[in-house]
Short mmCIF file of C-alpha atoms in Angstrom, two decimals:
data_model
loop_
_atom_site.label_atom_id
_atom_site.label_comp_id
_atom_site.label_asym_id
_atom_site.label_seq_id
_atom_site.Cartn_x
_atom_site.Cartn_y
_atom_site.Cartn_z
CA MET A 1 -5.39 5.01 -6.46
CA ASN A 2 -5.17 1.59 -4.78
CA ASP A 3 -7.46 0.74 -1.90
CA PRO A 4 -5.87 1.06 1.55
CA VAL A 5 -5.09 -2.23 3.26
CA ILE A 6 -7.63 -1.36 5.99
CA ARG A 7 -10.66 0.87 5.49
CA LEU A 8 -13.49 1.61 7.92
CA ASP A 9 -16.46 3.59 6.64
CA ASP A 10 -18.97 4.99 9.16
CA LEU A 11 -18.44 1.93 11.39
CA THR A 12 -20.84 1.82 14.32
CA TYR A 13 -21.16 -0.97 16.88
CA THR A 14 -23.78 -1.22 19.59
CA TYR A 15 -23.70 -3.90 22.28
CA PRO A 16 -26.82 -6.05 22.76
CA ASP A 17 -27.57 -4.09 25.95
CA GLY A 18 -27.77 -0.88 23.92
CA ARG A 19 -24.39 0.63 24.83
CA ARG A 20 -22.68 2.31 21.87
CA ALA A 21 -19.07 1.11 21.62
CA LEU A 22 -18.17 2.66 18.24
CA GLU A 23 -19.83 5.59 16.52
CA SER A 24 -19.31 6.51 12.85
CA ILE A 25 -15.63 5.53 12.69
CA ASN A 26 -13.84 6.46 9.45
CA LEU A 27 -10.27 5.24 9.18
CA SER A 28 -7.89 4.25 6.37
CA ILE A 29 -4.53 2.53 6.87
CA ALA A 30 -2.03 2.11 4.06
CA LYS A 31 0.11 -0.95 3.40
CA GLY A 32 3.24 -0.92 5.55
CA GLU A 33 2.01 1.62 8.12
CA SER A 34 2.46 1.10 11.85
CA VAL A 35 -0.50 2.74 13.56
CA ALA A 36 -1.28 2.94 17.28
CA ILE A 37 -4.84 3.17 18.54
CA ALA A 38 -4.89 4.61 22.03
CA GLY A 39 -7.36 5.88 24.59
CA ALA A 40 -8.77 5.26 28.03
CA ASN A 41 -10.42 2.00 29.05
CA GLY A 42 -13.80 1.73 27.35
CA ALA A 43 -12.83 4.05 24.47
CA GLY A 44 -13.62 1.36 21.89
CA LYS A 45 -10.04 0.44 20.92
CA SER A 46 -10.27 -3.34 21.29
CA THR A 47 -13.79 -3.39 19.86
CA LEU A 48 -12.47 -1.68 16.74
CA LEU A 49 -9.61 -4.18 16.50
CA MET A 50 -11.98 -7.16 16.64
CA HIS A 51 -13.82 -5.85 13.57
CA LEU A 52 -10.73 -6.15 11.40
CA ASN A 53 -11.00 -9.90 10.90
CA GLY A 54 -14.67 -10.38 11.62
CA ILE A 55 -14.53 -11.51 15.25
CA ILE A 56 -17.43 -9.10 15.67
CA HIS A 57 -19.43 -7.22 13.04
CA GLY A 58 -20.61 -3.62 13.05
CA THR A 59 -24.20 -2.62 13.61
CA ASN A 60 -23.80 -0.15 10.74
CA GLY A 61 -21.06 0.84 8.32
CA ALA A 62 -18.45 -1.23 6.51
CA VAL A 63 -14.98 -2.70 7.00
CA LYS A 64 -12.71 -3.66 4.09
CA VAL A 65 -9.36 -5.45 4.09
CA CYS A 66 -7.35 -5.13 0.86
CA GLY A 67 -10.60 -4.02 -0.77
CA ILE A 68 -12.47 -7.14 0.40
CA PRO A 69 -15.57 -6.56 2.57
CA VAL A 70 -15.35 -8.14 6.02
CA VAL A 71 -18.55 -10.18 5.84
CA ALA A 72 -19.35 -13.79 6.70
CA ALA A 73 -18.78 -15.09 3.17
CA ASN A 74 -15.24 -13.70 3.09
CA LEU A 75 -14.01 -14.56 6.59
CA LYS A 76 -11.63 -17.36 5.56
CA THR A 77 -9.86 -15.00 3.16
CA ILE A 78 -9.91 -12.09 5.62
CA ARG A 79 -8.50 -14.12 8.51
CA ALA A 80 -5.62 -15.30 6.36
CA ARG A 81 -4.75 -11.63 5.75
CA VAL A 82 -5.36 -10.11 9.20
CA GLY A 83 -3.78 -11.77 12.21
CA VAL A 84 -5.01 -10.69 15.65
CA VAL A 85 -2.80 -11.16 18.73
CA PHE A 86 -4.90 -10.97 21.91
CA GLN A 87 -3.87 -9.15 25.07
CA ASN A 88 -3.78 -12.35 27.13
CA PRO A 89 -1.75 -15.08 25.38
CA ASP A 90 -3.59 -17.76 27.37
CA ASP A 91 -6.65 -16.89 25.25
CA GLN A 92 -4.66 -17.87 22.16
CA LEU A 93 -2.55 -20.83 23.32
CA PHE A 94 -4.52 -24.00 23.97
CA CYS A 95 -2.48 -26.91 22.57
CA PRO A 96 -0.23 -29.33 24.51
CA GLU A 97 2.96 -28.18 22.77
CA VAL A 98 4.28 -25.00 21.18
CA PHE A 99 4.52 -26.68 17.76
CA ASP A 100 0.78 -27.41 17.79
CA ASP A 101 -0.13 -23.84 18.75
CA VAL A 102 2.01 -22.32 15.99
CA ALA A 103 0.88 -24.95 13.46
CA PHE A 104 -2.83 -24.54 14.23
CA GLY A 105 -3.46 -21.83 11.62
CA PRO A 106 -1.51 -23.41 8.76
CA ILE A 107 -3.19 -26.77 9.44
CA ASN A 108 -6.60 -25.13 9.17
CA MET A 109 -5.48 -23.48 5.94
CA GLY A 110 -5.02 -26.99 4.54
CA LEU A 111 -1.29 -26.59 3.90
CA PRO A 112 0.89 -29.67 3.29
CA GLU A 113 2.89 -31.09 6.19
CA GLY A 114 6.23 -29.89 4.88
CA GLU A 115 5.01 -26.31 4.51
CA ILE A 116 3.48 -26.41 8.01
CA LYS A 117 6.79 -27.48 9.57
CA LYS A 118 8.63 -24.83 7.57
CA ARG A 119 6.26 -22.07 8.70
CA VAL A 120 6.46 -23.16 12.34
CA GLY A 121 10.25 -23.09 12.24
CA GLU A 122 10.37 -19.71 10.50
CA SER A 123 7.80 -18.16 12.85
CA LEU A 124 9.58 -19.35 16.00
CA ALA A 125 12.86 -18.05 14.60
CA ALA A 126 11.24 -14.69 13.89
CA VAL A 127 10.21 -14.31 17.55
CA GLY A 128 13.55 -15.57 18.86
CA LEU A 129 12.30 -18.91 20.17
CA SER A 130 13.81 -21.48 17.82
CA GLY A 131 13.87 -24.92 19.38
CA TYR A 132 10.74 -24.39 21.49
CA GLU A 133 8.59 -26.75 19.39
CA LYS A 134 8.27 -29.44 22.07
CA ARG A 135 7.87 -27.09 25.02
CA SER A 136 4.55 -26.63 26.77
CA SER A 137 3.17 -23.14 26.12
CA HIS A 138 1.59 -23.07 29.56
CA HIS A 139 4.92 -23.50 31.38
CA LEU A 140 6.60 -20.53 29.72
CA SER A 141 7.10 -17.01 31.08
CA LEU A 142 4.56 -14.33 30.13
CA GLY A 143 7.03 -12.76 27.72
CA GLU A 144 7.65 -16.11 26.05
CA LYS A 145 3.91 -16.81 25.85
CA LYS A 146 3.35 -13.47 24.12
CA ARG A 147 6.04 -14.36 21.59
CA ILE A 148 4.51 -17.79 20.96
CA ALA A 149 1.09 -16.18 20.48
CA LEU A 150 2.69 -13.81 17.96
CA ALA A 151 4.39 -16.76 16.22
CA SER A 152 1.02 -18.52 15.98
CA VAL A 153 -0.24 -15.55 13.96
CA LEU A 154 2.93 -15.05 11.91
CA SER A 155 2.71 -18.68 10.73
CA MET A 156 -0.38 -17.62 8.77
CA GLN A 157 1.80 -15.05 6.94
CA PRO A 158 -0.75 -12.23 7.38
CA GLU A 159 -0.54 -8.92 5.55
CA VAL A 160 -1.82 -7.08 8.63
CA LEU A 161 -0.81 -7.68 12.25
CA ALA A 162 -3.32 -6.40 14.82
CA LEU A 163 -2.11 -6.44 18.43
CA ASP A 164 -4.18 -5.77 21.55
CA GLU A 165 -2.08 -4.28 24.39
CA PRO A 166 1.07 -6.24 23.48
CA SER A 167 3.20 -4.81 26.31
CA SER A 168 0.70 -5.32 29.15
CA ASN A 169 2.20 -6.89 32.28
CA LEU A 170 5.69 -7.23 30.75
CA ASP A 171 8.78 -6.17 32.66
CA PRO A 172 10.88 -3.42 31.01
CA ALA A 173 13.41 -5.81 29.45
CA ALA A 174 10.72 -8.04 27.96
CA LYS A 175 8.81 -5.00 26.70
CA TRP A 176 11.77 -3.50 24.87
CA GLY A 177 12.64 -6.89 23.44
CA LEU A 178 9.10 -7.14 22.09
CA ILE A 179 9.26 -3.63 20.63
CA GLN A 180 12.45 -4.48 18.73
CA LEU A 181 10.87 -7.71 17.50
CA LEU A 182 7.76 -5.91 16.23
CA LYS A 183 9.86 -3.22 14.53
CA SER A 184 11.68 -5.95 12.61
CA LEU A 185 8.48 -7.38 11.10
CA ASP A 186 7.74 -6.17 7.56
CA VAL A 187 3.95 -6.09 7.77
CA THR A 188 1.26 -3.49 8.37
CA LYS A 189 0.85 -3.14 12.14
CA ILE A 190 -2.15 -1.87 14.09
CA VAL A 191 -1.38 -1.66 17.79
CA VAL A 192 -3.98 -1.02 20.48
CA SER A 193 -2.15 0.32 23.51
CA HIS A 194 -2.04 2.96 26.23
CA ASP A 195 1.72 2.41 26.64
CA LEU A 196 3.14 5.72 25.41
CA GLU A 197 6.72 4.41 25.37
CA LEU A 198 5.75 1.56 23.07
CA ILE A 199 3.68 3.85 20.86
CA GLU A 200 6.51 6.37 20.45
CA ALA A 201 9.04 3.63 19.69
CA LEU A 202 6.92 1.61 17.28
CA CYS A 203 4.19 3.69 15.62
CA PRO A 204 4.76 6.89 13.59
CA ARG A 205 0.98 7.40 13.42
CA LEU A 206 -1.35 7.67 16.40
CA VAL A 207 -5.14 7.51 16.56
CA ILE A 208 -6.71 8.55 19.87
CA MET A 209 -10.19 7.32 20.66
CA SER A 210 -12.64 8.55 23.27
CA LYS A 211 -16.14 7.25 23.97
CA GLY A 212 -16.30 5.30 20.71
CA LYS A 213 -15.15 8.15 18.48
CA ILE A 214 -11.85 9.24 16.94
CA LEU A 215 -10.54 12.21 18.90
CA ALA A 216 -7.29 12.66 16.95
CA ASP A 217 -5.41 11.06 14.07
CA GLY A 218 -1.95 12.20 13.05
CA GLU A 219 1.79 11.94 13.54
CA THR A 220 2.68 10.47 16.90
CA CYS A 221 5.42 13.01 17.57
CA GLY A 222 3.01 15.91 17.13
CA ILE A 223 0.17 14.44 19.16
CA MET A 224 2.54 13.54 22.02
CA LYS A 225 3.40 17.23 22.40
CA ASN A 226 -0.27 18.17 22.84
CA ARG A 227 -0.85 17.57 26.54
CA GLU A 228 -4.43 18.81 26.39
CA LEU A 229 -5.21 16.18 23.76
CA LEU A 230 -3.50 13.43 25.75
CA VAL A 231 -5.52 14.38 28.83
CA ALA A 232 -8.76 14.39 26.82
CA GLY A 233 -7.90 10.93 25.50
CA GLY A 234 -7.19 9.53 28.94
CA LEU A 235 -3.46 9.12 28.21
CA ALA A 236 -2.20 11.70 30.71
CA ALA A 237 -3.33 12.87 34.12
CA PRO A 238 -4.91 16.33 34.26
CA GLY A 239 -3.10 19.15 36.03
#
């Protein structure tokens, strides 16, 4: 049997101040899956996401991507395979023009100029923003910024797309446009969110976290019918 594209074995992470953010997390994600990770604020969702390409490293346990351990010696390879899109696009967009933001990853991969231009054009087309190369990222709408941030990751041609609260602060039209865009992408997707509409529309599998542990892991449609579980995971109000 082939290794899953993402595998976490007994992953534990403790903050320097002693707070336990993740405790003995075991999780496997197959190639092509779209998986939501949900839970209340402080459940450990974003902390887990940041382990997938070595932004932070566990106190104990192991993380593997395509069978490759996520350790310092492998980070260049890992980060070419796992693209992380942050919740706030302003944390990801820092160049004067859109072209430079989208080209940043391919340039650092050492790709030739022609391939860089090709990837920028293809990535902007994929997010519906062809022709934005000379625009300033910082003068765009929030929805456009989120798409440019996504394009800046897609230009790396990752095998896994990890998104942190992709629908946060978007109006309904922009959110549904983003959902359709993400559904069209043929990559493994791991989506941290508490947006139940997005989760139902995008992710057939749902993992609920609570206090650094996995509370539930199964088909989204089944978990969504379990109100007690949603309440326990901070995804529905009690009563």
